[in-house]
Amino acid sequence: MLVVMDRGATPEQVDKVVKIIESRGMTARPIPGGDRVSIGILNNKGPVDPALFLGLSGVKEAIPVTRPYKLVSREVQPDDTLISVGNVTIGNGHLTLMAGPCAIENETQAMTIAEKVKEAGGKIFRGGAFKPRTSPYTFQGLGEKGLQILAKIRETFDMPVVTEVMDTDTFDLVEAYADILQIGTRNMQNYSLLKRAGQSGRPVMLKRGMSATLDEWLMAAEYIMSEGNSQVMLCERGVRTFVRHSRNTLDLSAVPVIMRESHLPIIVDPSHAAGYRDQVIPLSRASVAVGAHGLIVEVHHKPDEALSDGAQSLYPEQFEALAKWAGSVHALLKE
Amino acid sequence: MLVVMDRGATPEQVDKVVKIIESRGMTARPIPGGDRVSIGILNNKGPVDPALFLGLSGVKEAIPVTRPYKLVSREVQPDDTLISVGNVTIGNGHLTLMAGPCAIENETQAMTIAEKVKEAGGKIFRGGAFKPRTSPYTFQGLGEKGLQILAKIRETFDMPVVTEVMDTDTFDLVEAYADILQIGTRNMQNYSLLKRAGQSGRPVMLKRGMSATLDEWLMAAEYIMSEGNSQVMLCERGVRTFVRHSRNTLDLSAVPVIMRESHLPIIVDPSHAAGYRDQVIPLSRASVAVGAHGLIVEVHHKPDEALSDGAQSLYPEQFEALAKWAGSVHALLKE
Amino acid sequence: MLVVMDRGATPEQVDKVVKIIESRGMTARPIPGGDRVSIGILNNKGPVDPALFLGLSGVKEAIPVTRPYKLVSREVQPDDTLISVGNVTIGNGHLTLMAGPCAIENETQAMTIAEKVKEAGGKIFRGGAFKPRTSPYTFQGLGEKGLQILAKIRETFDMPVVTEVMDTDTFDLVEAYADILQIGTRNMQNYSLLKRAGQSGRPVMLKRGMSATLDEWLMAAEYIMSEGNSQVMLCERGVRTFVRHSRNTLDLSAVPVIMRESHLPIIVDPSHAAGYRDQVIPLSRASVAVGAHGLIVEVHHKPDEALSDGAQSLYPEQFEALAKWAGSVHALLKE
Amino acid sequence: MLVVMDRGATPEQVDKVVKIIESRGMTARPIPGGDRVSIGILNNKGPVDPALFLGLSGVKEAIPVTRPYKLVSREVQPDDTLISVGNVTIGNGHLTLMAGPCAIENETQAMTIAEKVKEAGGKIFRGGAFKPRTSPYTFQGLGEKGLQILAKIRETFDMPVVTEVMDTDTFDLVEAYADILQIGTRNMQNYSLLKRAGQSGRPVMLKRGMSATLDEWLMAAEYIMSEGNSQVMLCERGVRTFVRHSRNTLDLSAVPVIMRESHLPIIVDPSHAAGYRDQVIPLSRASVAVGAHGLIVEVHHKPDEALSDGAQSLYPEQFEALAKWAGSVHALLKE
């Protein structure tokens, strides 16, 4: 933290800032400049709240210098985290394709899609049993019945499954069935849920909030890790901007920045970012090329009849072509 | 919903859209235009998902025409909702001032501030007992001890209290103490929490999500109302934009638009929008002038020592001046 | 500027940064911290480009500490700028109402509206003669004929006029007729136009760019001032965000921040921010209450027939009521 | 355009809307729905202004249905535009790499970089002679001297050059030297400049405005085409969002959407989007993979000493590797 004083700040005002810093057990280092004083803060444990200083008279700004996160940081753990689920490894050097329908609608639908995903080269099956929906009047998922279908898919196709867990009330239930627990966009800062996920033995896929900064996202991952669960992967799924031609704006620059700041794997979900099938394929290609550790995409054999998000679901043959392409480009990246 | 076809859409493609509409029990009304066909959807109950059509060949766009919400809509209930808490009325024609510290830190702090809030004309006391914090390493609130202090304030000063409820696990506890249950920005789409709030007998103050559209916000209120609780007030607290000179951008146009679309009261929180004391006062004035039903602001007698958000807390004398000014302007508005 | 080094930066990397700073005639002051070094830059004249350092190995971040602007800054000129146009004064302590149609359509229309604006208490008449339009196929203004009508209004009603100047080619022409030259949102960073405006003897009203930060906006004003014209006023007119219920999001926090950072007057344009008449009135009230030095609003006696922006134009009687209200609230603010 | 009436709109209010539509020579087609009337507008030439209806009593919304642009539209011209400059072809099926320094600093710098760009496979050389800069106090380009250096590069290396034209005053000069005229982000809606570019015989590269929608961007291209110049290519360079870890957010979904809506080639500039070298390479890979017709990137042999934007300039060897990779992926895309 660097506290920048007003040009005409008095020595007493500078002193007050120094005292506050020292009273919290940190070190204050005033830096007299040409026309104003700044005060550096050293030896802080954890983040310093700018609000401590911003209201004081004579203070112009409080500029954070170091990052607020710790366990998720590459400075703390230089080597990439690798996550193993069944016989699949996620992270450094691997490109993991996850695919399936938005929602599990019934056993036939799910099994049909799972077979095609498996054949096309998908490694992990996705499908929602509990669905967070903007409207209380739309299909909310099959619940436990959906989880049972997921379990059958895992056994039948030897494919781990990822599904969303929406709240602490149903956590034990979802945890009993899923291989990877997904925490959705709307719950990225649901701290009770994050803490519960931190106590789980399952890997967690944490989706980025609709308008979360990377710091906020990594801090949400820090909540999970600080409770003891280090198997966390991040998932970029687009952010909300003024743009309207896609549902959200896929922020691919997040991939290299997360890789520089953190050791956690990062997956991209182009389906929810795009919202329209015609954009999903090019954005999937871009996500592989930017260097993500994996893709999670929606696939449906009859998207026109899907109960949710049909417009963004790929046909199985489109997913197959994408998977082949992704493999070629991933190989080029490793050259 | 209006489904707009491509210029060269075939009669078969138009037919398919019509069939899908009719298969869902709605009425399709094709509108042949100069150079393309559009298809209106009538007699739908509740929202129609654009995704049903967006993926079909020959379909260019699916444009929602009616709003997805129902119970919160002024079209369903033309008269303003009035909410009574103790001897305070919130809504149509009233301007309700809510004030207090960001977090309850201890009894002395809270009682000192409450006394000043009461004297200055504040009608409802605010204070956090459970605090959602971006970092797992910062002060998370006093929990039940904080709730007990709030109860003491209600009794001592005959002032209802509003405090945040963060999850379903602690819901019963918070509900037992609070007069108004606040659902925070990060939880605006925590549907499990919304449903639980809908089963409560307490009024709920629903803060707008960081990047929520008015439709999403009203749909979140619809979740609460659809479970049976009609005592909902909305709270605008700034949204995330590219702007950096304030913590968030206060969207005051939301106030007249919400008032046109919904019968629910709307409160403004300029403290969290601004982030800096010097902006809180002018934005509070603006919030009254725009016509909001109330303000919720942070007040602290020693903001330099506050455990959270000191930089945005008003001094008691500032709140007093603001309350006086607000009264004058509110009177002008009613002339 | 503060250059923050990586945790493991070598002494050679630190040295390189120091050398670059010194080679540009500035002073480098390394600040050894607990776990990383930062380097402060002192004695810089004008802004330092972060790009000088961001690409160097061992550099983590380059954080600007001081503001890049000079002439527009309150640190350089503590007293408010006052601008006089005819018998109207704009700035500190005054609330100036500017009103008129979006575009001058013909003499009858303009004279009719001008009379009503004058009667209602408007001090400056606004009206476009050259209109920047998104589509090349829509009405682009009357050009010089419109300017002549503006001149007639000034003489008939003894009211200064403000109108937009779109390019250097028509600058001399517009300058010959207008009392205040408006530079529009889309031209905020049209540097050739800004420089020409800086050589004018007329006051300039500089609208904020659609997504301009306050620094960029003030730097655009700096362009004008650096050419010798110190009669600059700023105009907040809403910024582009994800929000869709208003045309733009009016950023009222810009008003107190500009007032703190700069001595230039700041006007608010709620018409272009809102886009809809029903929002213009409450946002106008809010703009007065937040403390702006003036309002510029669209008024039309037959908005249904307006050639542009009819939906956001107030009826004359609405403007009259607004002007009266604004006077009362402005008086309250000065108490 | 679809005009949606309020639920309780009277027949008179509906009539008024119909009359306004018909008075403008268009056809009104009322669509009586279950609980409200909508009115479709047919036979309009060019865009209809929603403002015509939004202010009328009884009108709830006016929803544009067709796109406002014409000449740029794929509906008007189904086949891709191909642009030839010297022996280089831009558009359908080609991947064109453009590279060079942000600014031409001197002949040695420019010639050194041009040689390396040519060797690495760059087809077009980029370099600024007139630079739009946020601050009036920073390096503004070499002007005509820079253009002369560009001409020398074209002759020496048989490589067409692209450079920015900032205003109508210097248009003739830049046009005399450049092979492709770039219109920058800040000038995307400088209509005087667009019209002048429309009268040029040179191809134009139109960068997307900082917060432009695709409609606004295509309408800006329509300005150029409507003056007679059909050699227009678009350039996505990132948009302004709340994100701060990159200078702008690269909106790669714009590429497939532009390709669907328009026949014009689309190029991506990852350098200005990213702002940091470490992001430029992965985002360049993503831009190729998403299917863009070309890349324009900054390359500098001594980025630490660059007069502008050094932090985002690639080293020549990085560009060489990128060009090779791009070729391989482009080949995969054409399979």
PDB file of C-alpha atoms in Angstrom, chain C residues 130-227:
ATOM      1  CA  PHE C 130     -24.448  20.771 -37.546  1.00  0.00           C
ATOM      2  CA  LYS C 131     -25.533  17.404 -36.132  1.00  0.00           C
ATOM      3  CA  PRO C 132     -23.277  14.373 -35.730  1.00  0.00           C
ATOM      4  CA  ARG C 133     -25.534  11.443 -36.598  1.00  0.00           C
ATOM      5  CA  THR C 134     -24.807   7.743 -36.326  1.00  0.00           C
ATOM      6  CA  SER C 135     -26.393   7.108 -39.724  1.00  0.00           C
ATOM      7  CA  PRO C 136     -25.399   8.927 -42.920  1.00  0.00           C
ATOM      8  CA  TYR C 137     -29.019   8.689 -44.001  1.00  0.00           C
ATOM      9  CA  THR C 138     -30.636  10.784 -41.247  1.00  0.00           C
ATOM     10  CA  PHE C 139     -31.134  14.569 -40.901  1.00  0.00           C
ATOM     11  CA  GLN C 140     -27.740  16.246 -40.442  1.00  0.00           C
ATOM     12  CA  GLY C 141     -28.844  19.752 -39.460  1.00  0.00           C
ATOM     13  CA  LEU C 142     -29.522  22.997 -41.309  1.00  0.00           C
ATOM     14  CA  GLY C 143     -25.881  24.118 -41.340  1.00  0.00           C
ATOM     15  CA  GLU C 144     -25.289  27.856 -41.785  1.00  0.00           C
ATOM     16  CA  LYS C 145     -29.028  28.531 -42.055  1.00  0.00           C
ATOM     17  CA  GLY C 146     -29.345  27.103 -38.540  1.00  0.00           C
ATOM     18  CA  LEU C 147     -26.549  29.344 -37.294  1.00  0.00           C
ATOM     19  CA  GLN C 148     -28.345  32.389 -38.684  1.00  0.00           C
ATOM     20  CA  ILE C 149     -31.474  31.431 -36.799  1.00  0.00           C
ATOM     21  CA  LEU C 150     -29.390  31.108 -33.617  1.00  0.00           C
ATOM     22  CA  ALA C 151     -28.031  34.625 -34.190  1.00  0.00           C
ATOM     23  CA  LYS C 152     -31.556  35.947 -34.544  1.00  0.00           C
ATOM     24  CA  ILE C 153     -32.526  34.278 -31.262  1.00  0.00           C
ATOM     25  CA  ARG C 154     -29.592  35.888 -29.480  1.00  0.00           C
ATOM     26  CA  GLU C 155     -30.655  39.309 -30.713  1.00  0.00           C
ATOM     27  CA  THR C 156     -34.380  38.897 -30.207  1.00  0.00           C
ATOM     28  CA  PHE C 157     -34.219  37.409 -26.731  1.00  0.00           C
ATOM     29  CA  ASP C 158     -30.876  38.773 -25.491  1.00  0.00           C
ATOM     30  CA  MET C 159     -29.845  35.193 -24.778  1.00  0.00           C
ATOM     31  CA  PRO C 160     -26.406  33.733 -25.587  1.00  0.00           C
ATOM     32  CA  VAL C 161     -26.435  30.592 -27.726  1.00  0.00           C
ATOM     33  CA  VAL C 162     -24.461  27.354 -27.553  1.00  0.00           C
ATOM     34  CA  THR C 163     -24.107  25.049 -30.555  1.00  0.00           C
ATOM     35  CA  GLU C 164     -21.884  22.190 -31.622  1.00  0.00           C
ATOM     36  CA  VAL C 165     -18.845  22.574 -33.830  1.00  0.00           C
ATOM     37  CA  MET C 166     -18.025  19.282 -35.528  1.00  0.00           C
ATOM     38  CA  ASP C 167     -14.805  19.844 -37.445  1.00  0.00           C
ATOM     39  CA  THR C 168     -12.001  22.242 -38.282  1.00  0.00           C
ATOM     40  CA  ASP C 169     -13.457  22.870 -41.765  1.00  0.00           C
ATOM     41  CA  THR C 170     -16.570  24.565 -40.386  1.00  0.00           C
ATOM     42  CA  PHE C 171     -14.931  25.978 -37.277  1.00  0.00           C
ATOM     43  CA  ASP C 172     -14.582  29.578 -38.468  1.00  0.00           C
ATOM     44  CA  LEU C 173     -18.198  29.586 -39.551  1.00  0.00           C
ATOM     45  CA  VAL C 174     -19.595  28.266 -36.271  1.00  0.00           C
ATOM     46  CA  GLU C 175     -17.249  30.485 -34.266  1.00  0.00           C
ATOM     47  CA  ALA C 176     -18.629  33.543 -36.075  1.00  0.00           C
ATOM     48  CA  TYR C 177     -22.144  32.831 -34.840  1.00  0.00           C
ATOM     49  CA  ALA C 178     -21.974  30.973 -31.536  1.00  0.00           C
ATOM     50  CA  ASP C 179     -21.406  32.347 -28.047  1.00  0.00           C
ATOM     51  CA  ILE C 180     -20.319  28.995 -26.656  1.00  0.00           C
ATOM     52  CA  LEU C 181     -18.770  26.292 -28.826  1.00  0.00           C
ATOM     53  CA  GLN C 182     -19.814  22.779 -27.915  1.00  0.00           C
ATOM     54  CA  ILE C 183     -17.464  19.881 -28.614  1.00  0.00           C
ATOM     55  CA  GLY C 184     -19.483  16.711 -28.695  1.00  0.00           C
ATOM     56  CA  THR C 185     -19.033  13.343 -27.076  1.00  0.00           C
ATOM     57  CA  ARG C 186     -17.777  11.648 -30.224  1.00  0.00           C
ATOM     58  CA  ASN C 187     -15.143  14.352 -30.696  1.00  0.00           C
ATOM     59  CA  MET C 188     -13.772  14.487 -27.164  1.00  0.00           C
ATOM     60  CA  GLN C 189     -10.480  13.065 -28.378  1.00  0.00           C
ATOM     61  CA  ASN C 190     -10.481  14.704 -31.816  1.00  0.00           C
ATOM     62  CA  TYR C 191      -7.199  16.441 -31.082  1.00  0.00           C
ATOM     63  CA  SER C 192      -7.151  18.610 -34.197  1.00  0.00           C
ATOM     64  CA  LEU C 193     -10.510  20.018 -33.192  1.00  0.00           C
ATOM     65  CA  LEU C 194      -9.408  20.512 -29.581  1.00  0.00           C
ATOM     66  CA  LYS C 195      -6.334  22.429 -30.684  1.00  0.00           C
ATOM     67  CA  ARG C 196      -8.393  24.673 -32.950  1.00  0.00           C
ATOM     68  CA  ALA C 197     -10.797  25.322 -30.069  1.00  0.00           C
ATOM     69  CA  GLY C 198      -7.805  26.242 -27.960  1.00  0.00           C
ATOM     70  CA  GLN C 199      -7.036  29.054 -30.369  1.00  0.00           C
ATOM     71  CA  SER C 200     -10.557  30.456 -30.241  1.00  0.00           C
ATOM     72  CA  GLY C 201     -11.666  33.452 -28.227  1.00  0.00           C
ATOM     73  CA  ARG C 202     -14.986  31.755 -27.458  1.00  0.00           C
ATOM     74  CA  PRO C 203     -15.787  29.663 -24.384  1.00  0.00           C
ATOM     75  CA  VAL C 204     -15.885  25.943 -25.071  1.00  0.00           C
ATOM     76  CA  MET C 205     -18.218  23.344 -23.578  1.00  0.00           C
ATOM     77  CA  LEU C 206     -16.443  19.978 -23.728  1.00  0.00           C
ATOM     78  CA  LYS C 207     -18.720  16.973 -23.433  1.00  0.00           C
ATOM     79  CA  ARG C 208     -17.388  13.811 -21.849  1.00  0.00           C
ATOM     80  CA  GLY C 209     -16.612  10.961 -24.228  1.00  0.00           C
ATOM     81  CA  MET C 210     -18.886   7.927 -24.215  1.00  0.00           C
ATOM     82  CA  SER C 211     -16.442   5.916 -22.118  1.00  0.00           C
ATOM     83  CA  ALA C 212     -13.902   8.512 -21.037  1.00  0.00           C
ATOM     84  CA  THR C 213     -12.249   8.409 -17.649  1.00  0.00           C
ATOM     85  CA  LEU C 214     -12.028  11.688 -15.788  1.00  0.00           C
ATOM     86  CA  ASP C 215      -8.291  11.769 -16.523  1.00  0.00           C
ATOM     87  CA  GLU C 216      -8.888  11.458 -20.258  1.00  0.00           C
ATOM     88  CA  TRP C 217     -11.580  14.106 -20.127  1.00  0.00           C
ATOM     89  CA  LEU C 218      -9.427  16.522 -18.180  1.00  0.00           C
ATOM     90  CA  MET C 219      -6.529  15.826 -20.566  1.00  0.00           C
ATOM     91  CA  ALA C 220      -8.814  16.768 -23.466  1.00  0.00           C
ATOM     92  CA  ALA C 221      -9.556  20.044 -21.654  1.00  0.00           C
ATOM     93  CA  GLU C 222      -5.812  20.397 -21.137  1.00  0.00           C
ATOM     94  CA  TYR C 223      -5.367  20.278 -24.935  1.00  0.00           C
ATOM     95  CA  ILE C 224      -7.671  23.295 -25.239  1.00  0.00           C
ATOM     96  CA  MET C 225      -6.075  25.199 -22.382  1.00  0.00           C
ATOM     97  CA  SER C 226      -2.546  24.445 -23.548  1.00  0.00           C
ATOM     98  CA  GLU C 227      -3.315  26.353 -26.757  1.00  0.00           C
TER      99      GLU C 227
END
